[in-house]
mmCIF file with all atom_site columns, C-alpha atoms in Angstrom:
data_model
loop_
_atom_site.group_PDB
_atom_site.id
_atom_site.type_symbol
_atom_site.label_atom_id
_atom_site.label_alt_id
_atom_site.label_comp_id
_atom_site.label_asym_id
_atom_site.label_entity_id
_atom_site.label_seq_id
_atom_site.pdbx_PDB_ins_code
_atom_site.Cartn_x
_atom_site.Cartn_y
_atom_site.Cartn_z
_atom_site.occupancy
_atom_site.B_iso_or_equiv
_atom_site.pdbx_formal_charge
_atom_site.auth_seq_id
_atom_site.auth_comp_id
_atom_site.auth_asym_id
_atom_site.auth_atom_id
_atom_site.pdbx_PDB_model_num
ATOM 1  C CA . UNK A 1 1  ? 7.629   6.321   0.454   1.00 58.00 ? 1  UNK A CA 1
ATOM 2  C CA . UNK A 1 2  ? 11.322  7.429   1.916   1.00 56.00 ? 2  UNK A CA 1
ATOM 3  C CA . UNK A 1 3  ? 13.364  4.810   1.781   1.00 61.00 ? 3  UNK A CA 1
ATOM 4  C CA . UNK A 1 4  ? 14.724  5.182   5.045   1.00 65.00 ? 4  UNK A CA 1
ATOM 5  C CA . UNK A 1 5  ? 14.963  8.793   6.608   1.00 69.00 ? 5  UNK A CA 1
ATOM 6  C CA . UNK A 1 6  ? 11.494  9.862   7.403   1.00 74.00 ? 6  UNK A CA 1
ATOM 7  C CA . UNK A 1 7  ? 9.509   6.635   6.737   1.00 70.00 ? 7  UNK A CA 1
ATOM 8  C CA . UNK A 1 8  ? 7.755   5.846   10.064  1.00 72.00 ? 8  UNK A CA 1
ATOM 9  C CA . UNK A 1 9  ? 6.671   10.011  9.580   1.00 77.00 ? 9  UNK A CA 1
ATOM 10 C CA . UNK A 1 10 ? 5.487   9.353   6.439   1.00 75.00 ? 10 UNK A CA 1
ATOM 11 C CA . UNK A 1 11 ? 3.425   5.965   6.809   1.00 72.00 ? 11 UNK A CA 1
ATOM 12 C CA . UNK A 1 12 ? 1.739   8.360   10.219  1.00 75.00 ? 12 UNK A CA 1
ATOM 13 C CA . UNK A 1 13 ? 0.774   10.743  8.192   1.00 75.00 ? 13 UNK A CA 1
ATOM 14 C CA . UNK A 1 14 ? -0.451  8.490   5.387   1.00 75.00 ? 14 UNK A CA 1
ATOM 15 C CA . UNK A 1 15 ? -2.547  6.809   7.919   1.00 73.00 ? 15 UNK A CA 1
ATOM 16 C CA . UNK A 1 16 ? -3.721  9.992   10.202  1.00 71.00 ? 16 UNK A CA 1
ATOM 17 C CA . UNK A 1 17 ? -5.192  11.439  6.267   1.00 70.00 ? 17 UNK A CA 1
ATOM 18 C CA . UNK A 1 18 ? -7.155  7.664   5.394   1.00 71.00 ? 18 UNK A CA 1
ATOM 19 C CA . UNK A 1 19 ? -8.706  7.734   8.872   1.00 68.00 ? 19 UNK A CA 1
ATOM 20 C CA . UNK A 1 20 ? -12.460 8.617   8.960   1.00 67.00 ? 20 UNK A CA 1
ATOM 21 C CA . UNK A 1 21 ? -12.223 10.793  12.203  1.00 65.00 ? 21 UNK A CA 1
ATOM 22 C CA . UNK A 1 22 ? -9.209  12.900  11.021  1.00 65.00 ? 22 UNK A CA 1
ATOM 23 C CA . UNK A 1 23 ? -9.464  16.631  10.210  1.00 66.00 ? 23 UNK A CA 1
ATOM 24 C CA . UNK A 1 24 ? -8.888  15.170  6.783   1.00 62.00 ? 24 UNK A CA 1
ATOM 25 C CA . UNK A 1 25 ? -11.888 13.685  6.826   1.00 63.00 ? 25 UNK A CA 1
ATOM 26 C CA . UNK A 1 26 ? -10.930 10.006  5.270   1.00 74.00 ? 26 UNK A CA 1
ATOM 27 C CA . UNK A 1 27 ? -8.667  10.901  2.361   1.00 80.00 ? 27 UNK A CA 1
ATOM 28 C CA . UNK A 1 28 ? -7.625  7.941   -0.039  1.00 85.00 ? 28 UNK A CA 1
ATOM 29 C CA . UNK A 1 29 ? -3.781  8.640   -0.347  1.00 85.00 ? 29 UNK A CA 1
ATOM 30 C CA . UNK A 1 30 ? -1.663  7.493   -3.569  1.00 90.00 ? 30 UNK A CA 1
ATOM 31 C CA . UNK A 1 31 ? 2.085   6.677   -3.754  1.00 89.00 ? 31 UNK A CA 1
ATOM 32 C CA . UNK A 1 32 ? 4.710   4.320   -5.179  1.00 90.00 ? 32 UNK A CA 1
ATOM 33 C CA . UNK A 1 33 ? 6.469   2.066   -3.792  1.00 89.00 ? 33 UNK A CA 1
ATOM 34 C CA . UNK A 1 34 ? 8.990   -0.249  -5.168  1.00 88.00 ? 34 UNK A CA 1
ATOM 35 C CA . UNK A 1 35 ? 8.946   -4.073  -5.594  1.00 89.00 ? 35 UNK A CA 1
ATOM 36 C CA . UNK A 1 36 ? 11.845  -4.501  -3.259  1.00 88.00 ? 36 UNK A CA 1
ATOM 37 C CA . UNK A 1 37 ? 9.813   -2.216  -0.470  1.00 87.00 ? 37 UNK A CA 1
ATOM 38 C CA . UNK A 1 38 ? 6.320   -3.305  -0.886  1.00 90.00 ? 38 UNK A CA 1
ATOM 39 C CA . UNK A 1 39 ? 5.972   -6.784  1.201   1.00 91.00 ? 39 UNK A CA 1
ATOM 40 C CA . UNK A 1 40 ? 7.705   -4.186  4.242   1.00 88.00 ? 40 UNK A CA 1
ATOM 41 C CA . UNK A 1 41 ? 4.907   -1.607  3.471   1.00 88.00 ? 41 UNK A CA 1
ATOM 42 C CA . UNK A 1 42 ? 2.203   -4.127  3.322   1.00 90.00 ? 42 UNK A CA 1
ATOM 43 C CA . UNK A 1 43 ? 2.960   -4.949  6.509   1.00 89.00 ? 43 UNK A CA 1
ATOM 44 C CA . UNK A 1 44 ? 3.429   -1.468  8.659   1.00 85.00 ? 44 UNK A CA 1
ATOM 45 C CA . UNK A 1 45 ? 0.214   -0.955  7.176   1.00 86.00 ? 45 UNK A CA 1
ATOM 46 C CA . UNK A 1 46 ? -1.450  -4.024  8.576   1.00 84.00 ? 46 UNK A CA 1
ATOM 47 C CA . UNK A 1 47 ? -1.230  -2.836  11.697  1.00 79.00 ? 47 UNK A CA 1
ATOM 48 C CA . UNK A 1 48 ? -4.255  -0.291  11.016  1.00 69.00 ? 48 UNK A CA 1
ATOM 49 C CA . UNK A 1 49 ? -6.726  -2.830  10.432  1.00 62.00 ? 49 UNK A CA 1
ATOM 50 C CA . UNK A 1 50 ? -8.856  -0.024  9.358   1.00 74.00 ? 50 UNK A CA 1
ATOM 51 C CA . UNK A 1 51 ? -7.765  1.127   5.522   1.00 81.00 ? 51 UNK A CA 1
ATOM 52 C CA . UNK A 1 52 ? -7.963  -0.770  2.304   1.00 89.00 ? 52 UNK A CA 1
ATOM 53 C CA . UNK A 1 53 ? -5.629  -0.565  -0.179  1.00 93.00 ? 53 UNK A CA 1
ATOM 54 C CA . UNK A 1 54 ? -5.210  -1.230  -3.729  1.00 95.00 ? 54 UNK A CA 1
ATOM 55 C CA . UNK A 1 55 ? -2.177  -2.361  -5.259  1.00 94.00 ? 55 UNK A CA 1
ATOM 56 C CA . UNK A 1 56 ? -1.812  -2.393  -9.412  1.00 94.00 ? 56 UNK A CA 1
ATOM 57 C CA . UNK A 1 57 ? 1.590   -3.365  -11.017 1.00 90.00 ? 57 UNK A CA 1
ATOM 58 C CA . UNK A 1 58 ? 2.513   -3.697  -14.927 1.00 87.00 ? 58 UNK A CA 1
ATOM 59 C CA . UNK A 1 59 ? -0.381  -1.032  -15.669 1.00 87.00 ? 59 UNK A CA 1
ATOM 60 C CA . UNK A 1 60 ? -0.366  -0.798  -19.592 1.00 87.00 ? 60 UNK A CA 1
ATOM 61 C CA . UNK A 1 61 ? 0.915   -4.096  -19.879 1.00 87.00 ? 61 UNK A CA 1
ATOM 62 C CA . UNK A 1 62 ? 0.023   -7.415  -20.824 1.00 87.00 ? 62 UNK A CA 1
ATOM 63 C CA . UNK A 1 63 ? 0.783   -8.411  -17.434 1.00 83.00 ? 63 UNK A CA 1
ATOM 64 C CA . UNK A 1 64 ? -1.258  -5.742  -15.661 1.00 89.00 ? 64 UNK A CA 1
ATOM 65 C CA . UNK A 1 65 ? -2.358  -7.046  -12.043 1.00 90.00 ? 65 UNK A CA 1
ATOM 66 C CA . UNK A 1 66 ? -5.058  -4.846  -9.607  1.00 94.00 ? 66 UNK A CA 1
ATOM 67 C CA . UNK A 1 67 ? -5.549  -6.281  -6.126  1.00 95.00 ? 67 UNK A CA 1
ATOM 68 C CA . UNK A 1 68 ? -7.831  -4.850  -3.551  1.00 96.00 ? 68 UNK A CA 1
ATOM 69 C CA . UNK A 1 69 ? -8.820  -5.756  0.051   1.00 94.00 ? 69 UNK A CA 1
ATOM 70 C CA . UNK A 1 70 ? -7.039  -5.260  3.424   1.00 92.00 ? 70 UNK A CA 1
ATOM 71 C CA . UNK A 1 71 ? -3.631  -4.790  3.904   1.00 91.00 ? 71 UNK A CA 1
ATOM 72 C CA . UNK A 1 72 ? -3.514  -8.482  5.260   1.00 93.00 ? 72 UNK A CA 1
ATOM 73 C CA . UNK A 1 73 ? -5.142  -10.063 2.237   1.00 93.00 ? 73 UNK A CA 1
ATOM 74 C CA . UNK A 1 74 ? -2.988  -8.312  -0.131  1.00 92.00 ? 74 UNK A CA 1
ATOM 75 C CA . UNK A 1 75 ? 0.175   -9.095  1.373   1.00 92.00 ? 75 UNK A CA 1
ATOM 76 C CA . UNK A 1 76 ? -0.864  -12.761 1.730   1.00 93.00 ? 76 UNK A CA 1
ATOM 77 C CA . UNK A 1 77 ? -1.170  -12.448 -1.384  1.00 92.00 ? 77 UNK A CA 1
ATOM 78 C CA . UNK A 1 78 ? 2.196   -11.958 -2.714  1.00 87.00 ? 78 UNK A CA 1
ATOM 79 C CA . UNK A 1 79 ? 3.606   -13.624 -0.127  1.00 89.00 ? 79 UNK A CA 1
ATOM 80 C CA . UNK A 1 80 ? 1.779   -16.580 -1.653  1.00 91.00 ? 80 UNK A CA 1
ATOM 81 C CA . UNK A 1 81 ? 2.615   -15.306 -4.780  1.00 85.00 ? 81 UNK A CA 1
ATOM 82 C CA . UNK A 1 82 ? 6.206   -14.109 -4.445  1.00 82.00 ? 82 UNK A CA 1
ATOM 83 C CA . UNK A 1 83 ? 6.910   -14.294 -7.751  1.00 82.00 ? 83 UNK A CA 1
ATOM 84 C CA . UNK A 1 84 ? 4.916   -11.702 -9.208  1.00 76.00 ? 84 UNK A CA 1
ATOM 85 C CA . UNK A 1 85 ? 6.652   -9.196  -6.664  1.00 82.00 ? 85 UNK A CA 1
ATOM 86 C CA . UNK A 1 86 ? 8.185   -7.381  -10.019 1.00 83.00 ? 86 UNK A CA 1
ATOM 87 C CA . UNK A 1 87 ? 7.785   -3.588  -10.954 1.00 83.00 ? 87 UNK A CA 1
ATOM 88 C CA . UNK A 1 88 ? 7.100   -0.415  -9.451  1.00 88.00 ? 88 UNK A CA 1
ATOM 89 C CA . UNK A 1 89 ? 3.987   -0.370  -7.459  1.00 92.00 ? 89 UNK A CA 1
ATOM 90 C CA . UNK A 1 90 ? 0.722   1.812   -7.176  1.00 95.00 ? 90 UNK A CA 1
ATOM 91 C CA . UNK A 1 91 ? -0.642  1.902   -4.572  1.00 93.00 ? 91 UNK A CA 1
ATOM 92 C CA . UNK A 1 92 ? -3.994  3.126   -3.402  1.00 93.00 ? 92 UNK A CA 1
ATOM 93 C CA . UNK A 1 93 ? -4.551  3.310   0.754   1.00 89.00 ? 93 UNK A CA 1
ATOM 94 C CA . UNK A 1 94 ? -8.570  4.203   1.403   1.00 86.00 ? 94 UNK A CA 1
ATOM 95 C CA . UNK A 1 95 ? -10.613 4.712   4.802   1.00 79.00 ? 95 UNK A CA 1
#
């Protein structure tokens, strides 16, 4: 995602390609996102209650961590969890 420049264009088009009714057709979109931008990420896409996103940090590691569910759930999760807020990010945004 742009870090600044360009980021509310970017998160619209992430979320006009995941919806179902799109000319798209409901594409699952894939990025990275770093740990200091993810909670702020998490939360722009909460507001389309629609997608589902998976989040996996550490992959390869001993600490590897997947998380799935709605952009709610997965930011209450690390917001519960703050700690684990480490690493770069992928994440996976579906219809």
């Amino acid at each position: 995602m742009p870090h600044k420049k360009g980021r509310q264009t970017a998160l619209k088009k992430i979320t006009a390609m995941v919806r179902k009714d799109s000319p798209q057709g409901g594409m699952p979109v894939v990025l990275y996102e770093s740990p200091h931008r993810i909670l702020k990420l998490l939360k722009e896409l909460s507001l389309h209650d629609r997608a589902r996103v998976t989040l996996a940090r550490e992959l390869t590691k001993i600490h590897e961590e997947v998380i799935s569910g709605t952009p709610q759930e997965v930011l209450a999760h690390f917001v519960k969890h703050a700690d684990t807020v480490k690493g770069e990010f992928v994440v996976i945004v579906t219809p």
